[in-house]
Short mmCIF file of C-alpha atoms in Angstrom, two decimals:
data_model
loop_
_atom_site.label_atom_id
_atom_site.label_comp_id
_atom_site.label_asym_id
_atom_site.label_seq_id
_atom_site.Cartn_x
_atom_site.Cartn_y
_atom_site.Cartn_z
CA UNK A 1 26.90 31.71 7.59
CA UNK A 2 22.99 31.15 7.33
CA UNK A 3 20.27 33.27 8.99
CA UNK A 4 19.18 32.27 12.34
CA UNK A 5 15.16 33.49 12.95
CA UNK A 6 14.42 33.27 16.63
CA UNK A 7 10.81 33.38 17.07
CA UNK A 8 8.32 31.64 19.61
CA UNK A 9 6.87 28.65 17.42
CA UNK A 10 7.55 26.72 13.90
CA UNK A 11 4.43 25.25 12.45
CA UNK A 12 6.02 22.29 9.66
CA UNK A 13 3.22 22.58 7.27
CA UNK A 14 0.97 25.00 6.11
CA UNK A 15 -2.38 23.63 4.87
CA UNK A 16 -5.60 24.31 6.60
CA UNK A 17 -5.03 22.89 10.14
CA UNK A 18 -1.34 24.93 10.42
CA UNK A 19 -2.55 27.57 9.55
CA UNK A 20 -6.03 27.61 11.80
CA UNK A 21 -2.89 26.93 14.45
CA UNK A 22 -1.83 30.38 13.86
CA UNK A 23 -4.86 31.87 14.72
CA UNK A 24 -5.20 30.31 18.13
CA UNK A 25 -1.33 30.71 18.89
CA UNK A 26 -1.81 34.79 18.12
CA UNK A 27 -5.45 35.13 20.09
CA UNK A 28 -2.24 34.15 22.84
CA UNK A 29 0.25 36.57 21.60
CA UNK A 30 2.17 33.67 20.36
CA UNK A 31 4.64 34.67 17.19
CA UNK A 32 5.05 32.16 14.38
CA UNK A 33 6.46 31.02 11.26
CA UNK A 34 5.33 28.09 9.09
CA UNK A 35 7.70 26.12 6.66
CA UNK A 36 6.20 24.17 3.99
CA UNK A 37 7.86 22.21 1.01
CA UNK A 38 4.92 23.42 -1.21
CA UNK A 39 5.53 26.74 -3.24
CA UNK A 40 2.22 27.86 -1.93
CA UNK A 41 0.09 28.12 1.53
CA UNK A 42 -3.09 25.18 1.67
CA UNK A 43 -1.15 21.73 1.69
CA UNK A 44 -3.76 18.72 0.06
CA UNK A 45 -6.43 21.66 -0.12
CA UNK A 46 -4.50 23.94 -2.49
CA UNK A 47 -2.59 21.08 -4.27
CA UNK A 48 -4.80 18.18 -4.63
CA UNK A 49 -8.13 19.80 -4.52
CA UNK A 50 -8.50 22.96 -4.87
CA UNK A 51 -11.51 23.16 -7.23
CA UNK A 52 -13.31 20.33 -5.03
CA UNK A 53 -16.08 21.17 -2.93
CA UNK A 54 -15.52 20.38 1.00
CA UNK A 55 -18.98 19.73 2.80
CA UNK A 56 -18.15 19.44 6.33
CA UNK A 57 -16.89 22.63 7.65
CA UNK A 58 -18.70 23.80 10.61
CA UNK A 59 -20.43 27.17 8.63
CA UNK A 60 -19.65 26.14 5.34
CA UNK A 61 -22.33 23.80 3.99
CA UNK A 62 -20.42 24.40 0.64
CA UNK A 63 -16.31 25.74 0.40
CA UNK A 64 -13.67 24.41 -1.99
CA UNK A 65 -10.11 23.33 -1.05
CA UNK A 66 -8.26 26.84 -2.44
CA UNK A 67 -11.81 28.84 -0.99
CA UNK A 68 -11.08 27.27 2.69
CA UNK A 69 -7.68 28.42 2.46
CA UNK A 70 -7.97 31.54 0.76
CA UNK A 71 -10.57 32.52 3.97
CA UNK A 72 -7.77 30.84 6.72
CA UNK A 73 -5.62 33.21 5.39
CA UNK A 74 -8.11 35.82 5.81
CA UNK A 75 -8.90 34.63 9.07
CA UNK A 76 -4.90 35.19 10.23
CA UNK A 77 -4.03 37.91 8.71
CA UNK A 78 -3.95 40.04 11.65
CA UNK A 79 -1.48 37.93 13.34
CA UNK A 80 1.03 38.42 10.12
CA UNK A 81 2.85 34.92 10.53
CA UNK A 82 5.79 34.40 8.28
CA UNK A 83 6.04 31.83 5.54
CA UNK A 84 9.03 29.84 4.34
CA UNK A 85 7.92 27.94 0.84
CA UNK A 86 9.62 25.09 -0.83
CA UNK A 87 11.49 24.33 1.80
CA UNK A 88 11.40 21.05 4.01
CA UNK A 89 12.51 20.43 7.50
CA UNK A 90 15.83 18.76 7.86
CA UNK A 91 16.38 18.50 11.65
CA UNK A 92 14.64 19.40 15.03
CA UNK A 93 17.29 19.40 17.49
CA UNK A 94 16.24 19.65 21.74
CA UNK A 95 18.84 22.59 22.75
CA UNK A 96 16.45 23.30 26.14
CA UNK A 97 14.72 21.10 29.34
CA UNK A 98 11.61 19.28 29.20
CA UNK A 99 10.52 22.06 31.56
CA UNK A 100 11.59 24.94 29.21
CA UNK A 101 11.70 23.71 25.71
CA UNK A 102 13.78 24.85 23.37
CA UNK A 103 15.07 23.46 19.72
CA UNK A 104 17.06 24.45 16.90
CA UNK A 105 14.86 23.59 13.57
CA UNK A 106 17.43 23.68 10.30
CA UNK A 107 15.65 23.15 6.79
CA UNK A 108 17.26 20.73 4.04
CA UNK A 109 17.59 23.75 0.84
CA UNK A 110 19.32 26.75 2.08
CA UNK A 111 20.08 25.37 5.52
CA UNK A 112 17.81 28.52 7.29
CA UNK A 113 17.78 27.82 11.06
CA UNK A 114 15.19 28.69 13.56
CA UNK A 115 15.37 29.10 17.36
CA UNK A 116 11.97 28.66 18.97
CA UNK A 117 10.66 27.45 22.66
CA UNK A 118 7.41 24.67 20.58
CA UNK A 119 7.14 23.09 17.59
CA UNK A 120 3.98 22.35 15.79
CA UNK A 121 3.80 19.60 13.22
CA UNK A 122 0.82 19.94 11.11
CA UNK A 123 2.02 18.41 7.82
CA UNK A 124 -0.82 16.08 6.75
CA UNK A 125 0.47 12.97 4.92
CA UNK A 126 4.23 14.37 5.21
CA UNK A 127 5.99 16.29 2.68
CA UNK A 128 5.11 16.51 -0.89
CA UNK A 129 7.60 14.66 -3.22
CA UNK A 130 7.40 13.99 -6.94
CA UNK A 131 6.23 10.38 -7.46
CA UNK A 132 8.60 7.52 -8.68
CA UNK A 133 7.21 5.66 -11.60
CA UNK A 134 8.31 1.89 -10.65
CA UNK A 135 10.92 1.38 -13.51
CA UNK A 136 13.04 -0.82 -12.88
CA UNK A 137 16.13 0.21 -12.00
CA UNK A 138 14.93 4.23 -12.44
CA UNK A 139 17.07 5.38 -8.84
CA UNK A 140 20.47 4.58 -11.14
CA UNK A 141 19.77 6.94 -13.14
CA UNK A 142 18.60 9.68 -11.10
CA UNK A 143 20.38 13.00 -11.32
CA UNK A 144 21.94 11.95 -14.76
CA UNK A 145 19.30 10.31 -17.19
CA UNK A 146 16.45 10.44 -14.90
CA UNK A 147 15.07 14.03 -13.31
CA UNK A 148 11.64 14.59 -11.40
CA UNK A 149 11.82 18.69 -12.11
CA UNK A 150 13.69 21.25 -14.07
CA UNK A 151 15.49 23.61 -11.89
CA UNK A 152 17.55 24.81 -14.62
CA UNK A 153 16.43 24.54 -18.75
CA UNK A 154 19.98 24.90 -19.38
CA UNK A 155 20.86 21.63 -18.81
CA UNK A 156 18.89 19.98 -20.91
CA UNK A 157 20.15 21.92 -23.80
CA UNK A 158 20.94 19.91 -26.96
CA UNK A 159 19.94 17.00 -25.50
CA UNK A 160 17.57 14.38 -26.62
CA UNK A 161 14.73 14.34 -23.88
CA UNK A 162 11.43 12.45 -23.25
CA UNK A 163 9.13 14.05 -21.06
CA UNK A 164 6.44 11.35 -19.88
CA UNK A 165 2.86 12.47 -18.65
CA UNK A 166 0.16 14.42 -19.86
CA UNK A 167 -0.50 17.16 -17.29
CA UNK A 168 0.09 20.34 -16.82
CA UNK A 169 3.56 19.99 -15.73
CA UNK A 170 4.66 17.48 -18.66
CA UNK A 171 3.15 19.94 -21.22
CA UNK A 172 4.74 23.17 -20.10
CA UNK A 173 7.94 21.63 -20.06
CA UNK A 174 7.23 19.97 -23.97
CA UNK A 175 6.85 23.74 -25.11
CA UNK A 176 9.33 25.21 -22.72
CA UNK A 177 12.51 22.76 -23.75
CA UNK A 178 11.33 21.82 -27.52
CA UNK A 179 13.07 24.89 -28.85
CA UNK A 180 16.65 24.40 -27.12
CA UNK A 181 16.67 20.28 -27.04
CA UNK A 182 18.06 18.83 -29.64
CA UNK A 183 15.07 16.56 -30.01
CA UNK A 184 11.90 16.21 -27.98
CA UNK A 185 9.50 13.59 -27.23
CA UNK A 186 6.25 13.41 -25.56
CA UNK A 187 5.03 10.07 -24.48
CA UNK A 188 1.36 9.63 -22.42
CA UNK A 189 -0.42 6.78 -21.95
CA UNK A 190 -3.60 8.00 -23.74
CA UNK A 191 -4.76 10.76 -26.24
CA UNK A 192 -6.26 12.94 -23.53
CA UNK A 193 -4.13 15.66 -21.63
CA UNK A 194 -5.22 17.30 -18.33
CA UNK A 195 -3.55 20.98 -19.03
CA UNK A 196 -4.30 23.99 -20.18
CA UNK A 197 -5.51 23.85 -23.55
CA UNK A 198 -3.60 26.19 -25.14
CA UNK A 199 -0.74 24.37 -24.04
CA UNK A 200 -2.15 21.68 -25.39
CA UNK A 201 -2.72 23.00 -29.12
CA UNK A 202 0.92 24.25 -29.29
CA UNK A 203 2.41 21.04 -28.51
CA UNK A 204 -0.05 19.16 -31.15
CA UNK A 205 1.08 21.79 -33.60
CA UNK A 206 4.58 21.19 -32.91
CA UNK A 207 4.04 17.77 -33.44
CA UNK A 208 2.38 18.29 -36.94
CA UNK A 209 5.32 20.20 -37.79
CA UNK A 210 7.43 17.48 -37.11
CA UNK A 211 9.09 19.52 -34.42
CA UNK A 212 8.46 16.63 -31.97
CA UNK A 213 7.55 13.28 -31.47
CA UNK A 214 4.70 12.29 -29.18
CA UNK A 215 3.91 8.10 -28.49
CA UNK A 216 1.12 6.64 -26.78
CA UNK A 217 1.97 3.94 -24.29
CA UNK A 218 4.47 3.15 -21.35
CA UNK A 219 7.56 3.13 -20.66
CA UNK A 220 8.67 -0.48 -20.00
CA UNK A 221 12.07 -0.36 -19.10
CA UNK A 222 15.22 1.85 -19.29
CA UNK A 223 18.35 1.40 -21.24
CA UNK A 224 21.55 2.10 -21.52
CA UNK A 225 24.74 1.61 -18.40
CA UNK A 226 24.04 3.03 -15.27
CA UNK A 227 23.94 5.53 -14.86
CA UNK A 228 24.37 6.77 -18.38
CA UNK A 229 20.81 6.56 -19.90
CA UNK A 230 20.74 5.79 -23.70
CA UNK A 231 17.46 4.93 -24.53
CA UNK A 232 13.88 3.57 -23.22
CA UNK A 233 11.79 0.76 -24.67
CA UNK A 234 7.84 1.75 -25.08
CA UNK A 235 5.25 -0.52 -25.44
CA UNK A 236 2.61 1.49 -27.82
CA UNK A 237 -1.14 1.22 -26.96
CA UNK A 238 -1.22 -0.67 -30.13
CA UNK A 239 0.78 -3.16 -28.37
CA UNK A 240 3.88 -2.75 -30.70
CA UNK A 241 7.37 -2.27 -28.65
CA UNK A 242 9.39 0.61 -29.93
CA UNK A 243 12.74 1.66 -28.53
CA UNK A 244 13.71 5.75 -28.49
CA UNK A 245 16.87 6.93 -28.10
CA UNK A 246 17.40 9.43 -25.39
CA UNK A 247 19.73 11.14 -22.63
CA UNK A 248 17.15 12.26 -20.43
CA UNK A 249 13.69 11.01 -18.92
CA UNK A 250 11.67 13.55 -17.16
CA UNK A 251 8.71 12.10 -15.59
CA UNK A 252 5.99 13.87 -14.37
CA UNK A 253 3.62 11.42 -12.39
CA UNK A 254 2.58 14.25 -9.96
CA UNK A 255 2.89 13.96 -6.69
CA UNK A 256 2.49 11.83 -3.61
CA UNK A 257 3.42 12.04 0.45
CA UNK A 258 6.22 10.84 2.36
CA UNK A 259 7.01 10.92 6.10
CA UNK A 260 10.75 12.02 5.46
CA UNK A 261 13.04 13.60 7.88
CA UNK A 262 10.24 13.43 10.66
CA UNK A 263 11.03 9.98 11.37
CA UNK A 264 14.52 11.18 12.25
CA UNK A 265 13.49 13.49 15.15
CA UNK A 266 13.20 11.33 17.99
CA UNK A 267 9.51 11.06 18.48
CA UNK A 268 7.37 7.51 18.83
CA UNK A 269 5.46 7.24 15.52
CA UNK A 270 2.49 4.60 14.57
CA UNK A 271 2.14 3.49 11.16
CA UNK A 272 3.99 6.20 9.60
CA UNK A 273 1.43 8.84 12.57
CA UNK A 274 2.55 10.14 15.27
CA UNK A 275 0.87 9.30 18.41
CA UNK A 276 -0.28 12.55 20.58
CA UNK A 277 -2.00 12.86 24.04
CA UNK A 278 -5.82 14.03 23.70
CA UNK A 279 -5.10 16.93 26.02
CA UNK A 280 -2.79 19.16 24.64
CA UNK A 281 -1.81 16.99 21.34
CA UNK A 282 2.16 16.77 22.47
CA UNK A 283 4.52 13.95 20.92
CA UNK A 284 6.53 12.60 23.66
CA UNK A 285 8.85 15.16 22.96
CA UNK A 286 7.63 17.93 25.67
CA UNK A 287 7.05 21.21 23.42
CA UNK A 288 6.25 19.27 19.81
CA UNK A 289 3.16 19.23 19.04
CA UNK A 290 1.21 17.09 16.25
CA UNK A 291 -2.04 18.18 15.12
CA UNK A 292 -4.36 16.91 11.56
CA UNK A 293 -3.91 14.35 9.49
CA UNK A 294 -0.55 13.23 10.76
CA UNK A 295 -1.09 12.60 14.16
CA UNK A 296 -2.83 9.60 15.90
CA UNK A 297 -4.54 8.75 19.00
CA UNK A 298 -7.15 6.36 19.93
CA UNK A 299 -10.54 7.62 18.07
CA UNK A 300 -8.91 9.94 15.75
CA UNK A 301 -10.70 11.04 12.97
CA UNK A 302 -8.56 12.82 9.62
CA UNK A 303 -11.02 15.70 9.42
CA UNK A 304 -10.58 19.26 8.78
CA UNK A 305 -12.27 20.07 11.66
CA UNK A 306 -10.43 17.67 14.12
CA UNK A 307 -7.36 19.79 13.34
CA UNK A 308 -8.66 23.21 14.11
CA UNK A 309 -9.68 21.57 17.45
CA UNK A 310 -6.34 20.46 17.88
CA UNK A 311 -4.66 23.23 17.57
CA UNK A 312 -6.66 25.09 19.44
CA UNK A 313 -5.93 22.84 22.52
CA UNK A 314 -2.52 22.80 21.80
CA UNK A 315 -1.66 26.74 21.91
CA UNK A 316 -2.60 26.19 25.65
CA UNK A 317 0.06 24.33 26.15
CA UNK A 318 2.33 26.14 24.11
CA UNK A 319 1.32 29.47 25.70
CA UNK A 320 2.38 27.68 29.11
CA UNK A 321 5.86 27.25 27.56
CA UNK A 322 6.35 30.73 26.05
CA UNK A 323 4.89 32.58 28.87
CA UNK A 324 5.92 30.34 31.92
CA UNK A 325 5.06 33.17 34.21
CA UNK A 326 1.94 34.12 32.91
CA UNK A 327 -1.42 33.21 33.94
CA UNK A 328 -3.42 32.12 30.56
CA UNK A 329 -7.30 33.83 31.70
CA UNK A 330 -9.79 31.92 28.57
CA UNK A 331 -11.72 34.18 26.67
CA UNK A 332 -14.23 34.74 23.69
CA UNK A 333 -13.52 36.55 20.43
CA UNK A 334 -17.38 37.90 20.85
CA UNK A 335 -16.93 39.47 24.13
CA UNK A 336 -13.17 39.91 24.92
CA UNK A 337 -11.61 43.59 23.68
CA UNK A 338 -8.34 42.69 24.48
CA UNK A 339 -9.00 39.68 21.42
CA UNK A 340 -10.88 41.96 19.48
CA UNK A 341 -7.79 44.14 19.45
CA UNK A 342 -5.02 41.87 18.38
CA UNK A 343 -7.93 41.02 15.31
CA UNK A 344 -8.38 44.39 14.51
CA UNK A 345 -11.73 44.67 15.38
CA UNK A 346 -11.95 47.64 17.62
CA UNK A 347 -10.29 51.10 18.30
CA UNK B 1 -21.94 -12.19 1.16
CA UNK B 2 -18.73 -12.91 -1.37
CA UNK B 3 -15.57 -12.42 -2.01
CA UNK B 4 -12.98 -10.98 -4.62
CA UNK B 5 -9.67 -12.57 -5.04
CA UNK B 6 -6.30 -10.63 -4.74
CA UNK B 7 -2.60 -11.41 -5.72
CA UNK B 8 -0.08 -9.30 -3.82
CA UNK B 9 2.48 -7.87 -4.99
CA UNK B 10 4.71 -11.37 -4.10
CA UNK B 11 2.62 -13.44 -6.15
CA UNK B 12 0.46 -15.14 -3.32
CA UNK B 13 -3.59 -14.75 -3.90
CA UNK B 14 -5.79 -14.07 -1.12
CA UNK B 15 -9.23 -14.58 -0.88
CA UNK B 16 -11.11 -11.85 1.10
CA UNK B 17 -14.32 -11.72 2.30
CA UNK B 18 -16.34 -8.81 1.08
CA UNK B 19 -18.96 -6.47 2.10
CA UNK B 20 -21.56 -4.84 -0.38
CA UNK B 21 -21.06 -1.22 -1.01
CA UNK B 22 -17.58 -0.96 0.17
CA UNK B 23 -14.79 0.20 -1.84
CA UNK B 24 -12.86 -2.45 -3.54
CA UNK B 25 -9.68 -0.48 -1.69
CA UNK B 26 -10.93 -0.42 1.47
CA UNK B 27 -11.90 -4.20 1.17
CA UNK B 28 -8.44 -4.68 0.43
CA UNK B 29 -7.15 -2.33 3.15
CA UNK B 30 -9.22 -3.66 5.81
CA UNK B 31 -8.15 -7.64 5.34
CA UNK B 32 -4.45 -5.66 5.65
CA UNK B 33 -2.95 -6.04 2.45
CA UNK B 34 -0.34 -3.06 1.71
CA UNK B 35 -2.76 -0.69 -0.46
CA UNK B 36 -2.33 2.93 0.59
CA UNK B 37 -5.70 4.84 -0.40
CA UNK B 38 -3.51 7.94 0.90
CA UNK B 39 -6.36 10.24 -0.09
CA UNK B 40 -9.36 8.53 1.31
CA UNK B 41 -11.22 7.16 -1.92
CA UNK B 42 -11.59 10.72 -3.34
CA UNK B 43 -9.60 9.97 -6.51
CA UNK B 44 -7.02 12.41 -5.49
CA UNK B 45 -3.91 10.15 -5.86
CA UNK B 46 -3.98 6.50 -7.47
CA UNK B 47 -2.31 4.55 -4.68
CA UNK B 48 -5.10 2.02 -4.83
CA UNK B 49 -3.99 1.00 -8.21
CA UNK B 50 -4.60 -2.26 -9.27
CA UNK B 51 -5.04 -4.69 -12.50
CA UNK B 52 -7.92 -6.16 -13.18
CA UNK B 53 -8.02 -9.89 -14.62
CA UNK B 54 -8.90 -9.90 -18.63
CA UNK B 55 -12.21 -11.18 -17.82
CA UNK B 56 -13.52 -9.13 -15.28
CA UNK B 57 -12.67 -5.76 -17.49
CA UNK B 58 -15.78 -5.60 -19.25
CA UNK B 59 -18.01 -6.26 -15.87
CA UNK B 60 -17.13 -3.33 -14.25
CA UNK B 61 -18.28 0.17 -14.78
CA UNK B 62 -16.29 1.78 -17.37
CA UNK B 63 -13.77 4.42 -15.74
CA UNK B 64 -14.87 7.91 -15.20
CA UNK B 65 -12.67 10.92 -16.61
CA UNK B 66 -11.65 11.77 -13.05
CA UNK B 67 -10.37 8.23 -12.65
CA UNK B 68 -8.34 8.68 -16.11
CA UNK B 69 -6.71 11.37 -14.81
CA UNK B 70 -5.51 9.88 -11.96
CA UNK B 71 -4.51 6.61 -13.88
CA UNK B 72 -2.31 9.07 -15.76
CA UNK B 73 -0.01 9.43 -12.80
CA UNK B 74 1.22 5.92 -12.79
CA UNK B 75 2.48 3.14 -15.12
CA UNK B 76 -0.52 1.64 -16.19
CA UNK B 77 -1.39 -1.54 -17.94
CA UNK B 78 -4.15 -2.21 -20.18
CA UNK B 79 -6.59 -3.52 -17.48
CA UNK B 80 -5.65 -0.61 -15.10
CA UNK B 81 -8.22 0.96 -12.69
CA UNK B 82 -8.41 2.63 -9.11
CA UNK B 83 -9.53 0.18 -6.55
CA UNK B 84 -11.59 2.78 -4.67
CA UNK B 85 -13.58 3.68 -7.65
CA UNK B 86 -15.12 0.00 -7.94
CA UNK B 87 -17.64 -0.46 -5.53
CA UNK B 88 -18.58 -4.24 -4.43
CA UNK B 89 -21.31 -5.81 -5.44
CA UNK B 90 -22.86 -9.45 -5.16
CA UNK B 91 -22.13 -8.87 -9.07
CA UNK B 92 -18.31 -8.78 -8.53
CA UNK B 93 -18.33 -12.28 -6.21
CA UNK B 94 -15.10 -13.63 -7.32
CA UNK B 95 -13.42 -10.30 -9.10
CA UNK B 96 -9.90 -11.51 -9.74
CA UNK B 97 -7.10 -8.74 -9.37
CA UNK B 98 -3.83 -7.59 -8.85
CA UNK B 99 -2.16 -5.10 -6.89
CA UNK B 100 -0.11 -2.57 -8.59
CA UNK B 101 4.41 -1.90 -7.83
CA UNK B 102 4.06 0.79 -5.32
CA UNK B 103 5.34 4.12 -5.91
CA UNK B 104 8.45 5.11 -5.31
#
């Protein structure tokens, strides 16, 4: 039997805008815990730029992607949510009434469920997956000749494996398998590698050695019976075809955003969005909630800041469902001591 | 006023009517052809990927490292670039190009 975690509100997603959510849920004394598929807090921010400078954050005229998030998380400590990493929502199922919401949230890895009266979706472009490089044919393979991660070296052992890409991910796992494969190759599309350098001069050295192979080109297609993989055909940046024999392709294109299970869970969606009221930000399911990138409405804007403003306006709704018999008095972090308390602030 | 020339991914060209300074993606996007541009135009993700014709190659501005990087993350051909890093110009009136298999 899995764990069941009853708590007030699940936030799916936990970049900048789900995580500015659990600031304005716990100003309310609202409890929460945030599920994201990443390994890490920051969503886009952390993953996709976290060394980029961001220019239009009210009081920032300067923060990077990983220095916006490191300062959220700052920003909520007080209110000590709880995070669940690399995992991804499954199912949202409506257990309650419209008038006193209620839903049972299960995630896809270790089936964890969650009891809890809202929902808050703030997951951006959807959940991170590894990207498919079009190959024809490459889903026939999958999970026998063709793998997007390594969850376990061991299986690769003895094995003859081409890794393809030339970041950090496809380098790591050149040095990491060469020694227990039975023969490694490396093929990127150009003599230029976006990883740590280091990593970088141990694979070139292994190469010299003639400890591994590394091409430059693209893989054109796969061979071998479906879904036994014997081989792939590369055409060279010379222009020259070659053909190398291998059991396993592991390609690491980085990766992109899909909607997954979310279209699943009953609510309208737009164009892959889901469409919100400008009020509280509620799907048409009464007690979830879309705020940032992934929800629509007419003049939305995907800005950072359009998100904190969403959320903000959507804990008073929530609040409404968590505490149906309290009275929700607005106040200001400057002037209220009752706020300045739940921060921390004052004696 | 001109216009660049795009073949879908079925094979049928369009001619679309472009505006100077815009991104060559969000030309594209804005006539409604299925180009993604999931990040914007910041060169975050290469889902504006598109081939360039032979002899267009050499009248664009070479790609940046940035752009490189982000070419690494799909299957490129020789004539590979992002569409949002090619900014229209009366200069490109006529750019020939094709979009890119979408990711999986």
């Amino acid at each position: 039997m899995t764990d069941n975690i009853e708590t007030d509100v699940v936030i799916i997603g936990a970049g900048p805008v789900g995580l500015f959510a659990v600031f304005e849920l716990g100003l309310l004394d609202i409890k929460c815990h945030l599920i994201d598929i990443l390994p890490k807090v920051g969503g886009q921010c952390a993953e996709l730029y976290p060394e980029k400078p961001i220019y239009d954050i009210p009081g920032f005229p300067m923060v990077t992607g990983q220095g916006l998030v490191d300062n959220l998380l700052a920003q909520i400590e007080p209110f000590h949510p709880t995070f669940h990493f690399n995992e991804m929502v499954e199912s949202v199922e409506p257990i309650g009434t419209p008038e006193a919401p209620l839903f049972r949230v299960r995630t896809a890895e270790d089936g964890t469920t969650f009891t809890c009266k809202a929902i808050i979706i703030a997951a951006g472009g959807g959940s991170f997956q590894p990207k498919k490089p079009p190959m024809e044919n490459i889903e026939a393979y999958e999970g026998t000749g063709v793998f997007y991660a390594v969850r376990h070296m061991q299986m690769f052992r003895d094995k003859r494996v081409l890794i393809v890409g030339g970041g950090d991910s496809a380098l790591d796992w050149t040095v990491n398998l060469q020694p227990i494969v039975k023969r490694l190759t490396l093929l990127h599309r150009r003599d230029a590698f976006r990883a740590a350098p280091h990593t970088v001069e141990k694979m070139r050295a292994l190469v010299a050695g003639g400890d591994m192979d590394l091409h430059l080109g693209q893989v054109t297609h796969l061979k071998g019976k479906a879904p036994v993989l014997e081989g792939v055909e590369i055409k060279k940046d010379d222009g020259s075809i070659v053909s190398v024999d291998c059991d396993v392709v592991l390609p690491f294109f980085g990766l992109t955003m899909k909607l997954g299970p979310i279209a699943n869970w009953g609510l309208n969606l737009h164009e892959n969005l889901i469409p919100v009221d400008t009020e509280k930000f509620e799907t048409n399911v009464p007690g979830v909630f879309a705020i940032g990138d992934i929800n629509t409405y007419p003049g939305k804007l995907k800005l950072i800041l359009s998100g904190f403003h969403e959320g903000a306006l959507a804990a008073q709704k929530v609040h409404r469902y968590v505490y149906p018999d309290k009275k929700l008095l607005f106040q200001y972090t400057t002037s209220s001591t009752s706020l300045q308390k739940k921060l921390g602030v004052t004696a | 006023m001109g216009v660049i020339h795009v073949t879908d991914r079925q094979g049928q060209r369009h001619t679309l009517e472009c505006v100077e300074g815009w991104r060559v993606m969000e030309i594209i996007r804005d006539w409604g052809l299925p180009i993604e541009g999931v990040c914007g135009g910041a060169c975050e993700c290469a889902t504006c990927h598109v081939f360039i014709a032979k002899d267009w190659v050499e009248k664009l501005d070479p790609a940046t490292d940035e752009e490189e990087d982000q070419l690494d993350t799909v299957i490129t051909h020789p004539t590979s670039r992002l569409s949002c890093q090619i900014i229209w110009t009366p200069d490109l009136d006529g750019l020939e190009l094709t979009l890119a298999p979408a990711n999986g």
